[in-house]
PDB file of C-alpha atoms in Angstrom:
ATOM      1  CA  UNK A   1     163.547  64.584 143.863  1.00 59.00           C
ATOM      2  CA  UNK A   2     161.088  66.050 141.428  1.00 65.00           C
ATOM      3  CA  UNK A   3     159.551  69.301 142.512  1.00 89.00           C
ATOM      4  CA  UNK A   4     156.268  70.840 141.501  1.00 94.00           C
ATOM      5  CA  UNK A   5     155.579  74.445 142.354  1.00 95.00           C
ATOM      6  CA  UNK A   6     152.021  75.685 142.699  1.00 96.00           C
ATOM      7  CA  UNK A   7     150.938  79.219 143.407  1.00 95.00           C
ATOM      8  CA  UNK A   8     149.311  81.105 144.820  1.00 97.00           C
ATOM      9  CA  UNK A   9     148.963  79.088 148.001  1.00 96.00           C
ATOM     10  CA  UNK A  10     145.968  81.057 149.153  1.00 97.00           C
ATOM     11  CA  UNK A  11     143.472  83.320 147.447  1.00 97.00           C
ATOM     12  CA  UNK A  12     140.650  85.306 148.988  1.00 97.00           C
ATOM     13  CA  UNK A  13     138.550  87.290 146.561  1.00 95.00           C
ATOM     14  CA  UNK A  14     135.096  88.600 145.835  1.00 96.00           C
ATOM     15  CA  UNK A  15     132.400  86.700 144.033  1.00 96.00           C
ATOM     16  CA  UNK A  16     132.614  87.172 140.266  1.00 96.00           C
ATOM     17  CA  UNK A  17     136.388  87.353 140.168  1.00 95.00           C
ATOM     18  CA  UNK A  18     138.373  84.995 137.958  1.00 97.00           C
ATOM     19  CA  UNK A  19     141.322  83.314 139.627  1.00 97.00           C
ATOM     20  CA  UNK A  20     144.323  81.763 137.923  1.00 97.00           C
ATOM     21  CA  UNK A  21     146.384  79.040 139.594  1.00 98.00           C
ATOM     22  CA  UNK A  22     149.756  78.007 138.198  1.00 97.00           C
ATOM     23  CA  UNK A  23     151.426  74.638 138.402  1.00 96.00           C
ATOM     24  CA  UNK A  24     155.060  74.268 137.341  1.00 95.00           C
ATOM     25  CA  UNK A  25     157.317  71.263 137.158  1.00 93.00           C
ATOM     26  CA  UNK A  26     160.724  72.578 138.145  1.00 91.00           C
ATOM     27  CA  UNK A  27     163.167  69.846 137.232  1.00 86.00           C
ATOM     28  CA  UNK A  28     161.420  67.594 134.757  1.00 85.00           C
ATOM     29  CA  UNK A  29     159.188  67.847 131.724  1.00 86.00           C
ATOM     30  CA  UNK A  30     155.595  66.945 132.364  1.00 86.00           C
ATOM     31  CA  UNK A  31     153.512  66.103 129.333  1.00 83.00           C
ATOM     32  CA  UNK A  32     150.644  65.367 131.685  1.00 89.00           C
ATOM     33  CA  UNK A  33     149.488  67.292 134.709  1.00 94.00           C
ATOM     34  CA  UNK A  34     146.448  66.692 136.871  1.00 95.00           C
ATOM     35  CA  UNK A  35     144.154  69.078 138.690  1.00 97.00           C
ATOM     36  CA  UNK A  36     142.367  67.925 141.820  1.00 97.00           C
ATOM     37  CA  UNK A  37     139.869  69.462 144.149  1.00 97.00           C
ATOM     38  CA  UNK A  38     139.430  68.467 147.754  1.00 94.00           C
ATOM     39  CA  UNK A  39     136.335  69.159 149.811  1.00 88.00           C
ATOM     40  CA  UNK A  40     136.628  69.072 153.594  1.00 84.00           C
ATOM     41  CA  UNK A  41     137.249  65.582 154.933  1.00 82.00           C
ATOM     42  CA  UNK A  42     136.999  64.061 151.487  1.00 86.00           C
ATOM     43  CA  UNK A  43     139.464  62.531 149.092  1.00 89.00           C
ATOM     44  CA  UNK A  44     141.236  64.233 146.223  1.00 94.00           C
ATOM     45  CA  UNK A  45     138.795  64.388 143.338  1.00 95.00           C
ATOM     46  CA  UNK A  46     140.282  64.536 139.866  1.00 96.00           C
ATOM     47  CA  UNK A  47     138.892  67.471 137.916  1.00 96.00           C
ATOM     48  CA  UNK A  48     140.848  67.230 134.711  1.00 96.00           C
ATOM     49  CA  UNK A  49     143.932  65.925 133.008  1.00 94.00           C
ATOM     50  CA  UNK A  50     146.023  68.601 131.399  1.00 90.00           C
ATOM     51  CA  UNK A  51     147.888  67.555 128.271  1.00 85.00           C
ATOM     52  CA  UNK A  52     150.688  69.655 126.848  1.00 83.00           C
ATOM     53  CA  UNK A  53     149.756  71.081 123.485  1.00 82.00           C
ATOM     54  CA  UNK A  54     146.204  69.749 123.445  1.00 85.00           C
ATOM     55  CA  UNK A  55     142.881  70.208 125.136  1.00 88.00           C
ATOM     56  CA  UNK A  56     142.427  69.101 128.682  1.00 92.00           C
ATOM     57  CA  UNK A  57     140.331  66.053 129.457  1.00 94.00           C
ATOM     58  CA  UNK A  58     137.667  66.869 132.018  1.00 96.00           C
ATOM     59  CA  UNK A  59     136.049  64.440 134.413  1.00 94.00           C
ATOM     60  CA  UNK A  60     132.325  63.961 134.377  1.00 93.00           C
ATOM     61  CA  UNK A  61     130.509  66.773 136.104  1.00 93.00           C
ATOM     62  CA  UNK A  62     133.323  69.318 135.817  1.00 95.00           C
ATOM     63  CA  UNK A  63     132.371  72.386 133.788  1.00 94.00           C
ATOM     64  CA  UNK A  64     134.925  73.133 131.092  1.00 93.00           C
ATOM     65  CA  UNK A  65     133.889  76.743 130.784  1.00 95.00           C
ATOM     66  CA  UNK A  66     134.099  77.232 134.513  1.00 96.00           C
ATOM     67  CA  UNK A  67     137.497  75.664 135.033  1.00 97.00           C
ATOM     68  CA  UNK A  68     139.736  76.647 132.144  1.00 96.00           C
ATOM     69  CA  UNK A  69     142.950  74.682 131.792  1.00 94.00           C
ATOM     70  CA  UNK A  70     145.907  75.670 129.689  1.00 91.00           C
ATOM     71  CA  UNK A  71     149.032  73.553 129.313  1.00 88.00           C
ATOM     72  CA  UNK A  72     151.110  75.625 126.955  1.00 81.00           C
ATOM     73  CA  UNK A  73     154.526  74.193 127.782  1.00 87.00           C
ATOM     74  CA  UNK A  74     156.074  71.056 129.192  1.00 87.00           C
ATOM     75  CA  UNK A  75     156.570  72.723 132.545  1.00 91.00           C
ATOM     76  CA  UNK A  76     153.477  74.844 133.086  1.00 93.00           C
ATOM     77  CA  UNK A  77     149.770  74.210 133.428  1.00 94.00           C
ATOM     78  CA  UNK A  78     147.268  76.793 134.611  1.00 95.00           C
ATOM     79  CA  UNK A  79     143.785  76.430 136.033  1.00 97.00           C
ATOM     80  CA  UNK A  80     141.519  79.472 135.818  1.00 97.00           C
ATOM     81  CA  UNK A  81     138.363  79.481 137.887  1.00 97.00           C
ATOM     82  CA  UNK A  82     136.184  81.872 135.920  1.00 97.00           C
ATOM     83  CA  UNK A  83     133.660  84.131 137.615  1.00 96.00           C
ATOM     84  CA  UNK A  84     134.184  82.349 140.892  1.00 95.00           C
ATOM     85  CA  UNK A  85     131.328  82.027 143.367  1.00 95.00           C
ATOM     86  CA  UNK A  86     131.291  80.934 147.011  1.00 95.00           C
ATOM     87  CA  UNK A  87     130.532  77.340 146.038  1.00 95.00           C
ATOM     88  CA  UNK A  88     133.870  77.255 144.210  1.00 96.00           C
ATOM     89  CA  UNK A  89     135.673  77.775 147.487  1.00 96.00           C
ATOM     90  CA  UNK A  90     137.831  74.724 147.992  1.00 96.00           C
ATOM     91  CA  UNK A  91     141.348  73.349 148.063  1.00 96.00           C
ATOM     92  CA  UNK A  92     142.823  72.872 144.599  1.00 97.00           C
ATOM     93  CA  UNK A  93     146.011  70.897 144.049  1.00 97.00           C
ATOM     94  CA  UNK A  94     147.951  69.987 140.948  1.00 97.00           C
ATOM     95  CA  UNK A  95     150.295  67.154 140.193  1.00 96.00           C
ATOM     96  CA  UNK A  96     152.694  66.282 137.424  1.00 93.00           C
ATOM     97  CA  UNK A  97     154.007  62.970 136.291  1.00 85.00           C
ATOM     98  CA  UNK A  98     157.171  61.865 134.578  1.00 75.00           C
ATOM     99  CA  UNK A  99     156.635  59.871 131.412  1.00 72.00           C
ATOM    100  CA  UNK A 100     155.001  56.500 132.007  1.00 72.00           C
ATOM    101  CA  UNK A 101     151.445  56.052 133.234  1.00 72.00           C
ATOM    102  CA  UNK A 102     152.588  54.123 136.299  1.00 77.00           C
ATOM    103  CA  UNK A 103     154.998  56.730 137.573  1.00 84.00           C
ATOM    104  CA  UNK A 104     154.043  58.346 140.884  1.00 89.00           C
ATOM    105  CA  UNK A 105     152.649  61.852 140.812  1.00 92.00           C
ATOM    106  CA  UNK A 106     154.551  64.831 142.158  1.00 94.00           C
ATOM    107  CA  UNK A 107     152.242  67.273 143.831  1.00 96.00           C
ATOM    108  CA  UNK A 108     152.251  70.987 144.330  1.00 96.00           C
ATOM    109  CA  UNK A 109     151.457  72.453 147.734  1.00 95.00           C
ATOM    110  CA  UNK A 110     147.896  73.280 146.797  1.00 96.00           C
ATOM    111  CA  UNK A 111     145.834  76.463 146.660  1.00 97.00           C
ATOM    112  CA  UNK A 112     143.191  77.346 149.210  1.00 96.00           C
ATOM    113  CA  UNK A 113     140.545  79.374 147.379  1.00 97.00           C
ATOM    114  CA  UNK A 114     138.025  81.353 149.364  1.00 96.00           C
ATOM    115  CA  UNK A 115     135.327  83.280 147.541  1.00 96.00           C
ATOM    116  CA  UNK A 116     133.474  85.853 149.591  1.00 94.00           C
TER     117      UNK A 116
ATOM    118  CA  UNK B   1     132.811  55.549 139.764  1.00 61.00           C
ATOM    119  CA  UNK B   2     135.463  53.344 141.350  1.00 71.00           C
ATOM    120  CA  UNK B   3     135.333  53.071 145.119  1.00 89.00           C
ATOM    121  CA  UNK B   4     138.611  53.276 146.986  1.00 95.00           C
ATOM    122  CA  UNK B   5     138.285  53.040 150.740  1.00 96.00           C
ATOM    123  CA  UNK B   6     140.746  53.455 153.541  1.00 97.00           C
ATOM    124  CA  UNK B   7     140.458  52.451 157.143  1.00 97.00           C
ATOM    125  CA  UNK B   8     140.609  53.606 159.765  1.00 97.00           C
ATOM    126  CA  UNK B   9     139.791  57.219 158.984  1.00 95.00           C
ATOM    127  CA  UNK B  10     142.132  58.325 161.739  1.00 96.00           C
ATOM    128  CA  UNK B  11     144.154  56.853 164.550  1.00 95.00           C
ATOM    129  CA  UNK B  12     146.332  57.942 167.401  1.00 97.00           C
ATOM    130  CA  UNK B  13     149.265  55.851 168.553  1.00 97.00           C
ATOM    131  CA  UNK B  14     152.013  56.295 171.087  1.00 97.00           C
ATOM    132  CA  UNK B  15     155.578  56.829 169.996  1.00 97.00           C
ATOM    133  CA  UNK B  16     157.225  53.447 169.554  1.00 97.00           C
ATOM    134  CA  UNK B  17     154.014  51.608 168.716  1.00 97.00           C
ATOM    135  CA  UNK B  18     153.682  49.793 165.432  1.00 97.00           C
ATOM    136  CA  UNK B  19     150.572  50.366 163.392  1.00 97.00           C
ATOM    137  CA  UNK B  20     148.940  49.457 160.127  1.00 96.00           C
ATOM    138  CA  UNK B  21     146.066  50.574 157.985  1.00 95.00           C
ATOM    139  CA  UNK B  22     144.185  49.376 154.958  1.00 98.00           C
ATOM    140  CA  UNK B  23     143.365  50.473 151.447  1.00 98.00           C
ATOM    141  CA  UNK B  24     140.550  48.612 149.700  1.00 98.00           C
ATOM    142  CA  UNK B  25     139.920  48.795 145.972  1.00 97.00           C
ATOM    143  CA  UNK B  26     138.098  46.911 143.210  1.00 95.00           C
ATOM    144  CA  UNK B  27     139.697  43.526 142.592  1.00 90.00           C
ATOM    145  CA  UNK B  28     139.126  43.541 138.849  1.00 89.00           C
ATOM    146  CA  UNK B  29     141.166  45.241 136.133  1.00 91.00           C
ATOM    147  CA  UNK B  30     144.005  46.118 138.504  1.00 94.00           C
ATOM    148  CA  UNK B  31     146.844  48.195 137.047  1.00 94.00           C
ATOM    149  CA  UNK B  32     148.656  49.838 139.946  1.00 95.00           C
ATOM    150  CA  UNK B  33     148.400  51.106 143.494  1.00 97.00           C
ATOM    151  CA  UNK B  34     150.332  54.024 144.929  1.00 97.00           C
ATOM    152  CA  UNK B  35     150.793  55.087 148.527  1.00 98.00           C
ATOM    153  CA  UNK B  36     151.442  58.717 149.444  1.00 97.00           C
ATOM    154  CA  UNK B  37     152.245  60.494 152.684  1.00 97.00           C
ATOM    155  CA  UNK B  38     150.750  63.949 153.126  1.00 96.00           C
ATOM    156  CA  UNK B  39     152.123  65.992 155.967  1.00 95.00           C
ATOM    157  CA  UNK B  40     150.359  69.131 157.099  1.00 90.00           C
ATOM    158  CA  UNK B  41     151.376  72.224 155.125  1.00 88.00           C
ATOM    159  CA  UNK B  42     153.334  70.128 152.653  1.00 91.00           C
ATOM    160  CA  UNK B  43     152.538  68.387 149.386  1.00 93.00           C
ATOM    161  CA  UNK B  44     151.753  64.670 149.132  1.00 95.00           C
ATOM    162  CA  UNK B  45     154.900  62.614 148.734  1.00 95.00           C
ATOM    163  CA  UNK B  46     155.012  59.265 146.957  1.00 95.00           C
ATOM    164  CA  UNK B  47     155.925  56.327 149.193  1.00 97.00           C
ATOM    165  CA  UNK B  48     155.368  53.208 147.121  1.00 97.00           C
ATOM    166  CA  UNK B  49     154.415  52.153 143.614  1.00 95.00           C
ATOM    167  CA  UNK B  50     152.913  48.673 143.650  1.00 96.00           C
ATOM    168  CA  UNK B  51     151.993  46.740 140.557  1.00 95.00           C
ATOM    169  CA  UNK B  52     152.127  42.985 141.190  1.00 94.00           C
ATOM    170  CA  UNK B  53     149.981  40.785 143.374  1.00 95.00           C
ATOM    171  CA  UNK B  54     152.049  39.829 146.391  1.00 95.00           C
ATOM    172  CA  UNK B  55     154.297  42.884 146.114  1.00 94.00           C
ATOM    173  CA  UNK B  56     155.991  43.901 149.323  1.00 97.00           C
ATOM    174  CA  UNK B  57     157.793  47.230 149.436  1.00 97.00           C
ATOM    175  CA  UNK B  58     159.810  48.735 152.246  1.00 97.00           C
ATOM    176  CA  UNK B  59     161.250  52.157 152.966  1.00 95.00           C
ATOM    177  CA  UNK B  60     162.892  52.416 156.344  1.00 96.00           C
ATOM    178  CA  UNK B  61     160.287  51.643 159.001  1.00 97.00           C
ATOM    179  CA  UNK B  62     157.411  51.754 156.552  1.00 98.00           C
ATOM    180  CA  UNK B  63     156.357  48.823 154.433  1.00 98.00           C
ATOM    181  CA  UNK B  64     153.398  47.890 152.270  1.00 98.00           C
ATOM    182  CA  UNK B  65     151.846  44.739 150.894  1.00 98.00           C
ATOM    183  CA  UNK B  66     149.493  44.207 148.010  1.00 98.00           C
ATOM    184  CA  UNK B  67     146.756  41.665 147.338  1.00 97.00           C
ATOM    185  CA  UNK B  68     145.164  42.390 143.986  1.00 97.00           C
ATOM    186  CA  UNK B  69     142.970  39.303 143.986  1.00 96.00           C
ATOM    187  CA  UNK B  70     141.080  40.363 147.084  1.00 96.00           C
ATOM    188  CA  UNK B  71     141.531  44.074 146.503  1.00 96.00           C
ATOM    189  CA  UNK B  72     143.500  45.405 149.445  1.00 97.00           C
ATOM    190  CA  UNK B  73     146.844  46.845 150.415  1.00 98.00           C
ATOM    191  CA  UNK B  74     148.248  47.245 153.910  1.00 98.00           C
ATOM    192  CA  UNK B  75     150.639  49.923 155.031  1.00 98.00           C
ATOM    193  CA  UNK B  76     152.710  49.140 158.105  1.00 98.00           C
ATOM    194  CA  UNK B  77     154.731  51.506 160.247  1.00 98.00           C
ATOM    195  CA  UNK B  78     157.116  49.935 162.727  1.00 98.00           C
ATOM    196  CA  UNK B  79     158.084  51.868 165.831  1.00 97.00           C
ATOM    197  CA  UNK B  80     156.063  54.986 165.012  1.00 97.00           C
ATOM    198  CA  UNK B  81     157.727  58.343 165.535  1.00 97.00           C
ATOM    199  CA  UNK B  82     156.115  61.785 165.841  1.00 96.00           C
ATOM    200  CA  UNK B  83     157.463  62.677 162.396  1.00 96.00           C
ATOM    201  CA  UNK B  84     155.340  59.875 160.946  1.00 97.00           C
ATOM    202  CA  UNK B  85     152.252  61.930 161.766  1.00 97.00           C
ATOM    203  CA  UNK B  86     150.551  62.603 158.447  1.00 97.00           C
ATOM    204  CA  UNK B  87     147.656  61.569 156.262  1.00 97.00           C
ATOM    205  CA  UNK B  88     148.410  58.439 154.263  1.00 98.00           C
ATOM    206  CA  UNK B  89     146.676  58.239 150.901  1.00 97.00           C
ATOM    207  CA  UNK B  90     146.357  55.328 148.567  1.00 97.00           C
ATOM    208  CA  UNK B  91     145.566  55.732 144.885  1.00 96.00           C
ATOM    209  CA  UNK B  92     144.242  52.944 142.707  1.00 96.00           C
ATOM    210  CA  UNK B  93     144.433  52.694 138.952  1.00 94.00           C
ATOM    211  CA  UNK B  94     142.655  50.266 136.665  1.00 93.00           C
ATOM    212  CA  UNK B  95     143.499  49.752 133.029  1.00 91.00           C
ATOM    213  CA  UNK B  96     142.601  52.728 130.904  1.00 89.00           C
ATOM    214  CA  UNK B  97     141.553  54.855 133.840  1.00 90.00           C
ATOM    215  CA  UNK B  98     143.132  57.602 135.904  1.00 90.00           C
ATOM    216  CA  UNK B  99     144.180  57.084 139.492  1.00 93.00           C
ATOM    217  CA  UNK B 100     141.410  57.310 142.068  1.00 94.00           C
ATOM    218  CA  UNK B 101     142.414  58.409 145.549  1.00 95.00           C
ATOM    219  CA  UNK B 102     141.099  57.067 148.798  1.00 96.00           C
ATOM    220  CA  UNK B 103     140.014  59.461 151.550  1.00 95.00           C
ATOM    221  CA  UNK B 104     143.185  58.847 153.527  1.00 96.00           C
ATOM    222  CA  UNK B 105     144.066  57.682 157.016  1.00 97.00           C
ATOM    223  CA  UNK B 106     145.140  60.430 159.382  1.00 96.00           C
ATOM    224  CA  UNK B 107     147.856  59.201 161.734  1.00 97.00           C
ATOM    225  CA  UNK B 108     148.871  61.045 164.862  1.00 97.00           C
ATOM    226  CA  UNK B 109     151.867  59.754 166.780  1.00 97.00           C
ATOM    227  CA  UNK B 110     151.958  61.045 170.320  1.00 95.00           C
ATOM    228  CA  UNK B 111     155.339  61.552 171.987  1.00 92.00           C
TER     229      UNK B 111
END
């Protein structure tokens, strides 16, 4: 089946550091990738839709300048948390989808970000 | 903001028991509903893609039904096994919108 690789799986860093998370589709081309954030005991909250070759579409309330998304190829999207602060600590997970808006999403393993 | 609910939040069953849980979603503008299984330390895995009212899907001991008119989907597990222990997520999509995930039902199957 389709595989999505996400790394790093865990990051612990100091406040003010920028952190880059990568999401790769390994065996299919993903024109669209999604970035989610999950707070404890809550559902996956969509942050943004990453579109290959164009600007990402951010959900309401998500700061574009804080969470930079780059989708430079059909197999790679990156999320950079800029100048991270403790309130950015969370679980971030990406997904990719084959062509067709009704296709199921293939998820990465997620990244646990802890900002000290 | 669309409201997708799942119940119960968590449940514990004995090995061999059958169980079911619910995903509730808005009954208007339905496009699709997906079910995912999310095991600890793994990534969510797609179980079912459901698009039509009355859909019934089955994969082994797991099956799902869909009622778009009343806005709910049931997931059934027959003869639960410890390896079924996971969080089960549903995701609802309306026309022109992205999928919205429910909070999940955490299932623990005790040997």
